[in-house]
Structures are given as C-alpha cells and as structure tokens.
mmCIF file of C-alpha atoms and ligand atoms in Angstrom:
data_model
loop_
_atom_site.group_PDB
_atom_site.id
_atom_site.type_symbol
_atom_site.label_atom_id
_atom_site.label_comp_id
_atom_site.label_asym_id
_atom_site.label_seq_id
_atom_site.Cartn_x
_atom_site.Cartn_y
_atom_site.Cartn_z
ATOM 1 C CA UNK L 19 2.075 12.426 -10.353
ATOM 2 C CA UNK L 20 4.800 11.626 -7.843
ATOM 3 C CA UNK L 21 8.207 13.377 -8.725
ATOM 4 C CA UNK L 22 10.386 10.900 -7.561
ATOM 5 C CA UNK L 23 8.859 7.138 -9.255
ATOM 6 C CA UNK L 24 10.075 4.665 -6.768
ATOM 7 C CA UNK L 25 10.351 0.993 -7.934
ATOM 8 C CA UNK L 26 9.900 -0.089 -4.516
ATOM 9 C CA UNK L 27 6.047 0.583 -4.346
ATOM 10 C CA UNK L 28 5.239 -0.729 -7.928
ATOM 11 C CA UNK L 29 7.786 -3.755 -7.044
ATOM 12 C CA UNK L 30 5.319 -4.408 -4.333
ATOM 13 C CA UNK L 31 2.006 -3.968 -6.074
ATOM 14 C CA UNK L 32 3.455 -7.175 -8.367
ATOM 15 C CA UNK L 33 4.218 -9.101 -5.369
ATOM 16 C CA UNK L 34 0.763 -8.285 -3.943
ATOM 17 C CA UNK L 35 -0.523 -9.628 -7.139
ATOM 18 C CA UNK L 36 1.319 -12.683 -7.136
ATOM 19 C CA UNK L 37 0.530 -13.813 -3.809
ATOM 20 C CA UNK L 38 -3.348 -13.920 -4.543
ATOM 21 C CA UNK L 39 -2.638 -15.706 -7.415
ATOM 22 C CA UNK L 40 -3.987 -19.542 -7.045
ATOM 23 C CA UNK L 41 -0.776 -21.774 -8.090
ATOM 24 C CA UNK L 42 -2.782 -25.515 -7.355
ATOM 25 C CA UNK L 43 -0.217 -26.773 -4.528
ATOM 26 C CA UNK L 44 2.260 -26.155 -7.187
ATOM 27 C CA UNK L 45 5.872 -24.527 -5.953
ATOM 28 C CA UNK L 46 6.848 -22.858 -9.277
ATOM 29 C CA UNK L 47 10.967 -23.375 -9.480
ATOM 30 C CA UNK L 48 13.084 -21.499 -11.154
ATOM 31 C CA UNK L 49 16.531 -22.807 -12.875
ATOM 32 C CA UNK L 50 19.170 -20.335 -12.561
ATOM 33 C CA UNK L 51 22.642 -20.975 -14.854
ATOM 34 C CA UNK L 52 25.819 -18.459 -14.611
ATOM 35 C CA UNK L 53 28.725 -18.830 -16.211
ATOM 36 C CA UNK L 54 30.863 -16.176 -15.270
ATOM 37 C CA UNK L 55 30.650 -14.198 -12.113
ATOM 38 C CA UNK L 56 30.384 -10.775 -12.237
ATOM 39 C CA UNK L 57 29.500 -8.225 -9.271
ATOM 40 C CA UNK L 58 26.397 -7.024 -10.795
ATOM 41 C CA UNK L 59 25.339 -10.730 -11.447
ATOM 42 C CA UNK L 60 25.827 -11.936 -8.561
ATOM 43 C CA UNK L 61 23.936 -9.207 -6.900
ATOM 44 C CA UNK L 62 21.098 -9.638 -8.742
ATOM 45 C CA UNK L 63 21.737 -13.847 -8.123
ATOM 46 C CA UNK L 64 21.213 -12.863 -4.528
ATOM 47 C CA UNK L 65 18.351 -10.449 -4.849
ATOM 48 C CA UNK L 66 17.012 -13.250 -6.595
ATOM 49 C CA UNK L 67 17.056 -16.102 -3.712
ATOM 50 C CA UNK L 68 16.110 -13.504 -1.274
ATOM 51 C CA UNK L 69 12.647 -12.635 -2.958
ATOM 52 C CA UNK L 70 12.481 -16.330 -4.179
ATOM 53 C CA UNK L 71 12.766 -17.629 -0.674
ATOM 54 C CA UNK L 72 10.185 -14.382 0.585
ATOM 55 C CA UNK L 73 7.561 -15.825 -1.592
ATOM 56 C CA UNK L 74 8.052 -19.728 -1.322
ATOM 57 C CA UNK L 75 9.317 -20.633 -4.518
ATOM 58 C CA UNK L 76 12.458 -22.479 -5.556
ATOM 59 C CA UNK L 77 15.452 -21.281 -7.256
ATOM 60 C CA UNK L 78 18.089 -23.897 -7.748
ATOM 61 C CA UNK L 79 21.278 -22.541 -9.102
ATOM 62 C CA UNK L 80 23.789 -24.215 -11.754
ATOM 63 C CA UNK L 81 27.133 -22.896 -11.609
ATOM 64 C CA UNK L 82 29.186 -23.510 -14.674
ATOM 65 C CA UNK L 83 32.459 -22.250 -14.900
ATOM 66 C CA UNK L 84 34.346 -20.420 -17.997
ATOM 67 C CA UNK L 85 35.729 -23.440 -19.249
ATOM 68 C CA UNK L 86 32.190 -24.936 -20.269
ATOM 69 C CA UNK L 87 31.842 -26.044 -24.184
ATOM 70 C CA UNK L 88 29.002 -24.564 -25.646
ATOM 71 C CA UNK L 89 27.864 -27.846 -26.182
ATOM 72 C CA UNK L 90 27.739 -29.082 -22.397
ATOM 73 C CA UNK L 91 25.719 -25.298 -21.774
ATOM 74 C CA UNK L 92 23.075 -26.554 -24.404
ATOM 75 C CA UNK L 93 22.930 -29.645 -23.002
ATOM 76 C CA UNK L 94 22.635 -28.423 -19.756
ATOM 77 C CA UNK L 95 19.846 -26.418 -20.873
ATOM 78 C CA UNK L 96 18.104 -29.208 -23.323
ATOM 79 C CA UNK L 97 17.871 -31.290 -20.023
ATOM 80 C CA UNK L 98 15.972 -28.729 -17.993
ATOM 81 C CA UNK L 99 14.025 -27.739 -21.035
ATOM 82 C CA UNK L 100 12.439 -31.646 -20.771
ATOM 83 C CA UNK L 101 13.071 -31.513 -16.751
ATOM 84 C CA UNK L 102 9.064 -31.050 -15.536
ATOM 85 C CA UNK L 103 10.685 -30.208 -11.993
ATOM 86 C CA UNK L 104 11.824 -26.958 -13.642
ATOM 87 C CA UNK L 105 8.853 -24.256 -14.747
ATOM 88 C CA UNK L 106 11.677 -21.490 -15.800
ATOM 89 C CA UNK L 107 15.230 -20.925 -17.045
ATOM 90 C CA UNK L 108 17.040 -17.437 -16.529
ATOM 91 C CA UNK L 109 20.348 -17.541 -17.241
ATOM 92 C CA UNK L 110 22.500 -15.052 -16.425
ATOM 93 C CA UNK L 111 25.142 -13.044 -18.206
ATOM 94 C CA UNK L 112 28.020 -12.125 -18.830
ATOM 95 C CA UNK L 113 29.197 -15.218 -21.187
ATOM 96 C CA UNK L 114 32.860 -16.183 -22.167
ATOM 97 C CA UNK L 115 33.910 -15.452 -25.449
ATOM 98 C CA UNK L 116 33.094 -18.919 -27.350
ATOM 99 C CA UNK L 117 29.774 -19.036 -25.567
ATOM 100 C CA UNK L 118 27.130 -17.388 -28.590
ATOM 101 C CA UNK L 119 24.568 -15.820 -26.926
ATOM 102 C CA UNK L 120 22.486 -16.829 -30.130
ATOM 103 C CA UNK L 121 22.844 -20.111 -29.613
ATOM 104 C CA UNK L 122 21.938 -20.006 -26.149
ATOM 105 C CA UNK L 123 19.109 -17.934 -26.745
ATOM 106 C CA UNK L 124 17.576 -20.241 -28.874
ATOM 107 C CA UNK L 125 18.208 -23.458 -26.817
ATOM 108 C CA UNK L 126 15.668 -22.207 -24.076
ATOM 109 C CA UNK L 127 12.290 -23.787 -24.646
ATOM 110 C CA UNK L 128 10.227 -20.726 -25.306
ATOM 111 C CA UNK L 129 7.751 -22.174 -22.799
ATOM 112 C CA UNK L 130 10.874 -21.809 -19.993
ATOM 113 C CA UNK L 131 11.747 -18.655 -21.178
ATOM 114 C CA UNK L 132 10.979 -16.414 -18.266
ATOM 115 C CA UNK L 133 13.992 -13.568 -19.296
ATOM 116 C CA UNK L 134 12.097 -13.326 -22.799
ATOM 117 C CA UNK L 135 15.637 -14.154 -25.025
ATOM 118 C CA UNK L 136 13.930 -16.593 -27.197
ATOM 119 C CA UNK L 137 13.307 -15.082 -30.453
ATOM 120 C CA UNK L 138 9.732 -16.805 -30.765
ATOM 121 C CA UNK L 139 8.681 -14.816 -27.272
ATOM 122 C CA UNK L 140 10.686 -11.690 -28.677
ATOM 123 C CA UNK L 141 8.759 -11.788 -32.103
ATOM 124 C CA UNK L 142 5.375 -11.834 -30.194
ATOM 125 C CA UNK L 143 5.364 -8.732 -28.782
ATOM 126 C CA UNK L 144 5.555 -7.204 -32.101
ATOM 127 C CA UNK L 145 2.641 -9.316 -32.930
ATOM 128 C CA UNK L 146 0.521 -8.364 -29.526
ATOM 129 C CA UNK L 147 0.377 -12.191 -29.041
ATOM 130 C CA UNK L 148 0.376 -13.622 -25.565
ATOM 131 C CA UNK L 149 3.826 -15.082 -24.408
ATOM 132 C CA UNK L 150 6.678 -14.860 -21.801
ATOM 133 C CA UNK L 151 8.523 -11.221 -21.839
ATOM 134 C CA UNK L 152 12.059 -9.479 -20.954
ATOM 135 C CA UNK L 153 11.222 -8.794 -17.177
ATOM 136 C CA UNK L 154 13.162 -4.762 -17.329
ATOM 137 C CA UNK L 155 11.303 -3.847 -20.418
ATOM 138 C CA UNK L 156 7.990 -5.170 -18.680
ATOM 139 C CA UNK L 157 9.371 -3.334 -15.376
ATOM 140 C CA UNK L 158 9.447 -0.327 -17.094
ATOM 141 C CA UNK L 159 5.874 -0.867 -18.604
ATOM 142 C CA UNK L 160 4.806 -1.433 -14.865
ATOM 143 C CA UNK L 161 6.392 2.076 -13.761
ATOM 144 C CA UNK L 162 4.604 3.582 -16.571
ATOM 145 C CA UNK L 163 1.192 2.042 -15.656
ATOM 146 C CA UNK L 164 1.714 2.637 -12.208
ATOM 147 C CA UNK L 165 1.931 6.290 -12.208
ATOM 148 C CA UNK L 166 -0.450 6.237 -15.089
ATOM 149 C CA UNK L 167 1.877 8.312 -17.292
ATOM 150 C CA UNK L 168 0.361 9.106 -20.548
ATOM 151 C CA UNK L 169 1.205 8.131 -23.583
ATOM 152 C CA UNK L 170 -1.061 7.925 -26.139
ATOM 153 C CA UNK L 171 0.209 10.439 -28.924
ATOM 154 C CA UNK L 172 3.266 10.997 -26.887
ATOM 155 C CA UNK L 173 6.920 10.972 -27.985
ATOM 156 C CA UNK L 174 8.732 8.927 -26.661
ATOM 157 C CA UNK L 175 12.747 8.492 -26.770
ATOM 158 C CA UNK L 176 14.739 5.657 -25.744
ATOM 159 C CA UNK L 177 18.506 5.533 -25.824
ATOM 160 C CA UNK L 178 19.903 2.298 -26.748
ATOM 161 C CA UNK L 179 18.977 -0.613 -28.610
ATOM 162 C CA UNK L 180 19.786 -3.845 -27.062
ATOM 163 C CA UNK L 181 16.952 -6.590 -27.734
ATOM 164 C CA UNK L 182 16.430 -7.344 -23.672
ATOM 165 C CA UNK L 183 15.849 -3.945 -22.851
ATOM 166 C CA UNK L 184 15.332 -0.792 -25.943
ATOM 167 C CA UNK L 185 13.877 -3.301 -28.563
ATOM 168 C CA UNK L 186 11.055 -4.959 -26.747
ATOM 169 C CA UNK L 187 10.614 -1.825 -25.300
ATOM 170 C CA UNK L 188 9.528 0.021 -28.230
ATOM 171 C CA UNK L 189 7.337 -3.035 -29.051
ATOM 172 C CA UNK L 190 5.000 -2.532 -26.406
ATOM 173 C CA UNK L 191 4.867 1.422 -26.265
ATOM 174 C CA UNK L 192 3.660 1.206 -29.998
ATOM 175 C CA UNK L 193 0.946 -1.115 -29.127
ATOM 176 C CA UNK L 194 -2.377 -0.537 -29.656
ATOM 177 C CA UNK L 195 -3.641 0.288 -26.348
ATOM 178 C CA UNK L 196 -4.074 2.205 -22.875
ATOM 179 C CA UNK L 197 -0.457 2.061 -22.182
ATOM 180 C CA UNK L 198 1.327 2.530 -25.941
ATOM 181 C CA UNK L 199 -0.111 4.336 -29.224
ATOM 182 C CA UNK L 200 3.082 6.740 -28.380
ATOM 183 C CA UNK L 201 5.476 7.885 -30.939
ATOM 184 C CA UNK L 202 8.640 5.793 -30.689
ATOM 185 C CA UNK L 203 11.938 7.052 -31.419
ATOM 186 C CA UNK L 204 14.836 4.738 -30.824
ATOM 187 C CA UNK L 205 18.420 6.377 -30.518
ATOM 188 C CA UNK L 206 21.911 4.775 -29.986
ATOM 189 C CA UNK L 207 25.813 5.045 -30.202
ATOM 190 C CA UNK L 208 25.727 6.114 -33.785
ATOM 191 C CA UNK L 209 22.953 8.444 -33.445
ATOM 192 C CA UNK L 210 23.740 11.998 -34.760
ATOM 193 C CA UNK L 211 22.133 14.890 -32.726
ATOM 194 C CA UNK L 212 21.284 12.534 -29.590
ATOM 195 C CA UNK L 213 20.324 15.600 -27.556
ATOM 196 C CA UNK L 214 18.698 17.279 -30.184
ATOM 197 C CA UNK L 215 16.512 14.267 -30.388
ATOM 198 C CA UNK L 216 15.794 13.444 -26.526
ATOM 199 C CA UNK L 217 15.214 16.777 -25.845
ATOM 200 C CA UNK L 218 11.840 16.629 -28.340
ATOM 201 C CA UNK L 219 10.634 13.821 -25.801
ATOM 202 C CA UNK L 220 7.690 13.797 -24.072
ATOM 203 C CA UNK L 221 9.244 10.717 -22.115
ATOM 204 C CA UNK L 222 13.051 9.648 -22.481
ATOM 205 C CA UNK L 223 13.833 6.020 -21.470
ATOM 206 C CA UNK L 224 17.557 5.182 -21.111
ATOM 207 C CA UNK L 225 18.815 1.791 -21.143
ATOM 208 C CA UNK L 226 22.808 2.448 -22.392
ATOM 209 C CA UNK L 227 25.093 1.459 -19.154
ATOM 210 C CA UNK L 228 26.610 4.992 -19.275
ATOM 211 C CA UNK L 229 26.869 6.753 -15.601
ATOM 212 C CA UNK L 230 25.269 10.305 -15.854
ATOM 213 C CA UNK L 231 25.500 10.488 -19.173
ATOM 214 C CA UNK L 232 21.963 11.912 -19.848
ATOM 215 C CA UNK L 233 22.338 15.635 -18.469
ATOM 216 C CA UNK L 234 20.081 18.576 -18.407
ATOM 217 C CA UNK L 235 20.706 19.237 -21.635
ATOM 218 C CA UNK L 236 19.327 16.297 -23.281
ATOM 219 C CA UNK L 237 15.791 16.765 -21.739
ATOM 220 C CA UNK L 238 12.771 19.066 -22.241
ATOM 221 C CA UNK L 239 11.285 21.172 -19.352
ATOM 222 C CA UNK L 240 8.636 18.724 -17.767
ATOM 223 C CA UNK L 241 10.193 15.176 -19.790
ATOM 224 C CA UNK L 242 9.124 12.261 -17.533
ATOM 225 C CA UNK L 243 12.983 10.353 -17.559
ATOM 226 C CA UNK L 244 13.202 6.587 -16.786
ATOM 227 C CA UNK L 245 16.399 5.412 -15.795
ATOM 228 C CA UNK L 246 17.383 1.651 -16.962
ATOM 229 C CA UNK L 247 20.711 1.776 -16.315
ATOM 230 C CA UNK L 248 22.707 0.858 -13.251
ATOM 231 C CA UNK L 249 26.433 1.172 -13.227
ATOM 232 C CA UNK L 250 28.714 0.972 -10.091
ATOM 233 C CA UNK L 251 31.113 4.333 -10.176
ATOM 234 C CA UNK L 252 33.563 5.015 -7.489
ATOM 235 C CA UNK L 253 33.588 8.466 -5.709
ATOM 236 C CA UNK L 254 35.549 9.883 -3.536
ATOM 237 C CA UNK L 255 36.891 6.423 -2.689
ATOM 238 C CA UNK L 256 33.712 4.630 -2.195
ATOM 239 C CA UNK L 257 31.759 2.406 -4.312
ATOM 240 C CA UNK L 258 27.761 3.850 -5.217
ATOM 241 C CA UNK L 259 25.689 2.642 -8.053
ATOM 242 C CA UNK L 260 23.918 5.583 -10.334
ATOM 243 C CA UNK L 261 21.794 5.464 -13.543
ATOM 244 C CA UNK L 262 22.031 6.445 -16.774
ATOM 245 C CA UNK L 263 20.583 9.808 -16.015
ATOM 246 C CA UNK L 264 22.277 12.770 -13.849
ATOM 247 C CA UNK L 265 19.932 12.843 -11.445
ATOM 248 C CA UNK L 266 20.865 15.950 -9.542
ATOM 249 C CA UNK L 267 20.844 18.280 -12.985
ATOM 250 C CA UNK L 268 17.695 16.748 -14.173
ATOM 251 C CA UNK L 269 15.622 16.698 -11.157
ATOM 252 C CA UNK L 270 14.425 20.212 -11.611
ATOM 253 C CA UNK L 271 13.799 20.208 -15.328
ATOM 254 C CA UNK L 272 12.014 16.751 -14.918
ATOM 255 C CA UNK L 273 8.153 16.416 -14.405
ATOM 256 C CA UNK L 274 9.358 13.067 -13.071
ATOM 257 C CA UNK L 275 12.624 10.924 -12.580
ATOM 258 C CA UNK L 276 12.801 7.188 -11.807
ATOM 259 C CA UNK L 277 15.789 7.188 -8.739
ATOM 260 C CA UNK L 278 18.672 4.369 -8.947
ATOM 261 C CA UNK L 279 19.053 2.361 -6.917
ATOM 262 C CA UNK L 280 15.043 2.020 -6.365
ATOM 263 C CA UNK L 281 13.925 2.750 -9.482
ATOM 264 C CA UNK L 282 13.213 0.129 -12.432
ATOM 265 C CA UNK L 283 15.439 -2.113 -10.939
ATOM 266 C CA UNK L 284 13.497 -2.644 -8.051
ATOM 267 C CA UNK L 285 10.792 -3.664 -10.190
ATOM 268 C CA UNK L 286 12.601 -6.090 -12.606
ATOM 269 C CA UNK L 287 12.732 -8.833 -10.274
ATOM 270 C CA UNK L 288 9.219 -8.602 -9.326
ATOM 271 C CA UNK L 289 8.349 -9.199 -12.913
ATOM 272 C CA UNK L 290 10.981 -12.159 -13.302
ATOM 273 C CA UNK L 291 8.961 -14.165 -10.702
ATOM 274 C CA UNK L 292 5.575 -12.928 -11.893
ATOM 275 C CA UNK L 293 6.556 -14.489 -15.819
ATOM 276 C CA UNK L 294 8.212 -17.563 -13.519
ATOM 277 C CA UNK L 295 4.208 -18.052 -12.304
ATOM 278 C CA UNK L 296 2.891 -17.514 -15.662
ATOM 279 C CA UNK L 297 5.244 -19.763 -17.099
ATOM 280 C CA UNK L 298 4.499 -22.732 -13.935
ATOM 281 C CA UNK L 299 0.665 -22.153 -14.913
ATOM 282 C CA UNK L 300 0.803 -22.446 -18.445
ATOM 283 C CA UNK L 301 2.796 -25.949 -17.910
ATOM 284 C CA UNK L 302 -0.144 -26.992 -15.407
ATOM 285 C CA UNK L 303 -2.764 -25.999 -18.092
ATOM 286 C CA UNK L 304 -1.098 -28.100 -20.655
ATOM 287 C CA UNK L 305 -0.688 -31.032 -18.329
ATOM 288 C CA UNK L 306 -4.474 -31.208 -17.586
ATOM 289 C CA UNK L 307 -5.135 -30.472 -21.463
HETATM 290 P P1 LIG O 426 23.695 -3.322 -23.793
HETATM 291 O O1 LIG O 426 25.148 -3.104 -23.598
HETATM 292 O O2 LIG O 426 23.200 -4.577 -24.399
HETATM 293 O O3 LIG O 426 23.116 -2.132 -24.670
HETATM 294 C C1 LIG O 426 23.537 -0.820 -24.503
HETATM 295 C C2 LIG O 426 22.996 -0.004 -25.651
HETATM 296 O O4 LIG O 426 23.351 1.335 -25.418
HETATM 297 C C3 LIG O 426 23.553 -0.387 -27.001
HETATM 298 O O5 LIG O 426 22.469 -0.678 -27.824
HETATM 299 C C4 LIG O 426 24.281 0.859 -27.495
HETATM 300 O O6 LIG O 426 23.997 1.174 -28.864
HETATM 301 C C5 LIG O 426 23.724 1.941 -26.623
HETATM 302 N N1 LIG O 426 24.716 2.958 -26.318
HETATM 303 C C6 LIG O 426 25.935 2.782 -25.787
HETATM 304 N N2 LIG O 426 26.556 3.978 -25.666
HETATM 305 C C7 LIG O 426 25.711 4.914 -26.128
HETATM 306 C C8 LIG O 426 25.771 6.308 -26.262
HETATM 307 N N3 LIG O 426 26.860 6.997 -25.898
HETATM 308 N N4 LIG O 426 24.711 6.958 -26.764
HETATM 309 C C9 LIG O 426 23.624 6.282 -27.151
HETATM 310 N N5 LIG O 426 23.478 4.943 -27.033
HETATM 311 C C10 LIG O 426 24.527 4.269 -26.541
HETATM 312 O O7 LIG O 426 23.042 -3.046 -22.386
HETATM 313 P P2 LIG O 426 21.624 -3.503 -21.729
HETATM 314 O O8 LIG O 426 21.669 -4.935 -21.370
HETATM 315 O O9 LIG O 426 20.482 -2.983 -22.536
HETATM 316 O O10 LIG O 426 21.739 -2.663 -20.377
HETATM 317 C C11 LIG O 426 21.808 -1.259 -20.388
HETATM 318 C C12 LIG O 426 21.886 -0.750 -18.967
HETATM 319 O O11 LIG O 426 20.734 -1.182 -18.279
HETATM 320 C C13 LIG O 426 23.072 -1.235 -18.138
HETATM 321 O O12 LIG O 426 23.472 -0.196 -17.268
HETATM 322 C C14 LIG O 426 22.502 -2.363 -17.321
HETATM 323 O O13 LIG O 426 23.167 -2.512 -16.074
HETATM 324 C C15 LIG O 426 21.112 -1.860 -17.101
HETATM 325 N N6 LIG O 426 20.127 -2.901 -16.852
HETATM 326 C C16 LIG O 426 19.236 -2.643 -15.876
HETATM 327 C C17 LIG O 426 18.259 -3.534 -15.587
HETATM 328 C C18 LIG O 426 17.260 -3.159 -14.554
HETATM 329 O O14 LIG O 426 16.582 -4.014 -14.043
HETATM 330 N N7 LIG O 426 17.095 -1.852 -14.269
HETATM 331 C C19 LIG O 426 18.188 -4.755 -16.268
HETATM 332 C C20 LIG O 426 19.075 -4.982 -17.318
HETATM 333 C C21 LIG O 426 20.057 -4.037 -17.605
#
C-alpha cells in the first residue's frame, strides 16, 4: 500500500466511473441553497461548479440570505422537492441561528437527498438498504476500497460523532461485507482516555475540525490514519489548510496517512455528483414505471 493515500487518484477513478455511466440524454441538475457564506462554503460552492461544469451537468445556485424565515427555506425547498427540473438538493451550511437544521433536514425529499441528511436515507445504512448517502463518509469508504485496506476483524477508531460524517461512518464499516465486519469504536469530546483508545486502532478515522490535534501519541506503530478534517490555520502570517491529524509527527509511525488538502476531500465531491446521477436515474426509472 501507498504511504501517502491521495484523494486525487480515487477522486478520479469516480469520475471515470461516472462518465461511462449511460444517463438517457438526461443532464442531471443539481439545486444548490446557502444561507450564510462562509469561506469554507464557498470554496467548496466553487469546487462544486467547476467539476459540475467539467462533467456537463447543471448546478443552479439559490442564494438566501440570513434574514430568511424558516418557513420561506422550507418552502423554497418543498418547491424543488416537486420541481422535476431538479434531480438533487445539497444545501449548504452553516445556518443562522433560527434556521433548525432538523427541520431542514427533513424537508428534503429523501429521493433529492444527494448530501444523505434525511433521516429515512440516514436510517438505511444501518439497515444495508439501498438509498442516497453522506458523500465524506462514502469518500472515506472509497479511500478505503481504493487502497484495499483491510478491515475485516479490524479495529477501527473514529473521533467524533456528527451524523454527516462519524455516524454513517460507523454504519457502513460494521456492515456485513468486503469493506466492513471491523470493530467500531466511536470516540468524542467527552471521551475519557481518547489516546488510550486510538492508539488500540488498527485504523483511526478523524472527523472533529481540530488542526493537528491527533499527534504521535494517539496512534499505534503501523495505524492506517484518515484525515476528515480540514481547518484553515494561519502560520507565520499566511493562510494553509491542515487536517485533523499532525501530519509531520505521524508520518513515520503511520503505515499510511491520507494528506490534506488532497486527501478525503478530494474525493467528497466526486461522490456528491456520483449520488446526484444515482439520484437523476432513480427519478427516470420511476417516470417510465
Ligand atoms: P461537527 O462539528 O459536526 O462534529 C465534530 C465532532 O467532533 C463532534 O461530534 C464532537 O464531539 C467531536 N469533537 C470535537 N472536539 C473533540 C475532541 N477534542 N476530541 C474528540 N472529539 C471531538 O463536524 P463535522 O461536520 O463532522 O466535520 C468535522 C471536520 O471534518 C471539520 O474539520 C470539517 O471541515 C471536516 N469536513 C470535511 C469534509 C471532507 O470532505 N473532507 C466534509 C465535511 C466536513
């Protein structure tokens, strides 16, 4: 296996398999709602309509603005629910404070739901039923098949617990099959003995926002570490972006290390547009049913 897991290559094996998929003269389109802008949203709003674009599809954006009722949002989102013109919804966060996320959540037609917030698409995966997925918890599925890193039997820790990312997460790694039978351990911010913990792991997955906060330390000799998290620091007067993980002091204990930028990331959007696609072709399926 590879030392360093770049996103890039896997990102590209997705596209590769989207292109040869047969979409019927069908442009699959994408609505995408923000609220609030934010840096990191509104780079990933541009990564976005730059692989959109690369790949022919639409993406038509709705820009609210933080003085939208909650009820005008689920409107909004009611309409393109019933719009046919419209095969997904992503919508993107962060959210003012009297917009619930539950709410919102649960306003997306499960069938639109190409982030995987609905609670019916969330509920599946614990079920192994078919459905429409949280692209980074897929994109982290993809590294894992991609380098073909084992883990049946294996334990695996993952720090943090939010339902996009840890939660789903855990669902698929304890499925029955190829890619899961592992040994799940979920940690958090109230965990006692975090390192103690990650440093049993076979493979350590973290998904907290926290800049280097995994360190040598927290990791067994020869711990495949996969980095979720991508937070802007400044150093030495200049803006980077770096993961969860200390890259430099777990490099050498690692068997293998996801990079960030590059790593999951990379991948995430891939997987977006390949759940837009399987969203556009179940709606074409139904329409010919
Ligand atoms: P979130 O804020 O919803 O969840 C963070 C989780 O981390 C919480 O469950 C919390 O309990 C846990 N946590 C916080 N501090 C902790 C600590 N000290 N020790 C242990 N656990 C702790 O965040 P999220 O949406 O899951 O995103 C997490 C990170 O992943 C962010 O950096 C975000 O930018 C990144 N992210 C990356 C991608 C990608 O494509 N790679 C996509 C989504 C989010």
């Amino acid at each position: 296996m590879e030392k360093v897991l770049s996103g890039k290559i896997v990102a590209q094996s997705i596209f590769d398999r989207i292109s040869r998929i047969n979409l019927y003269n069908t442009i699959p389109t994408m609505a995408l709602l923000s609220v609030c802008p934010s840096p990191a949203s509104d780079f990933y709003i541009r990564n976005i309509n730059r692989q959109g674009a690369k790949l022919g599809f639409a993406v038509k954006e709705f820009n609210l603005n933080e003085y939208t009722s909650l009820e005008d949002f689920i409107e909004l989102i009611k309409t393109l629910n019933a719009d046919k013109a419209y095969h997904g919804i992503l919508i993107q966060k962060p959210f003012p404070v009297h917009i619930s996320e539950d709410a919102v959540n649960l306003a997306v037609s499960p069938t639109k739901d190409i982030d995987g917030i609905h609670p019916e698409n969330l509920g599946r995966i614990f079920l192994n039923l078919e459905g429409l997925f949280p692209s980074t918890a897929i994109a982290v599925m993809e590294v894992i098949k991609y380098y073909n890193i084992q883990t049946h039997g294996k334990h695996v820790v993952i720090i943090g617990r939010s339902p996009i990312v840890a939660k789903p997460l855990a669902g698929f790694l304890l499925q029955k099959n190829n890619h899961g039978n592992a040994t799940v351990t979920i940690t958090h911010s109230q965990s006692d003995n975090l390192e103690t913990i990650s440093s049993t792991a076979d493979i350590i997955i973290s998904a907290i926002g926290k800049p280097e906060f995994v360190t040598a330390t927290f990791i067994k000799k020869d711990a495949v570490c996969i980095d979720v998290g991508i937070n802007q620091i400044y150093r030495n007067g200049k803006q980077s972006y770096v993961g969860d993980f200390d890259y430099n002091s777990c490099f050498d204990k690692a068997l293998a290390i996801t990079p960030v930028p590059g790593g999951v990331g990379s991948v995430t959007t891939a997987v977006l547009f390949e759940n837009l696609v399987k969203a556009t072709l179940r709606q074409l399926d139904d329409k010919n049913c």
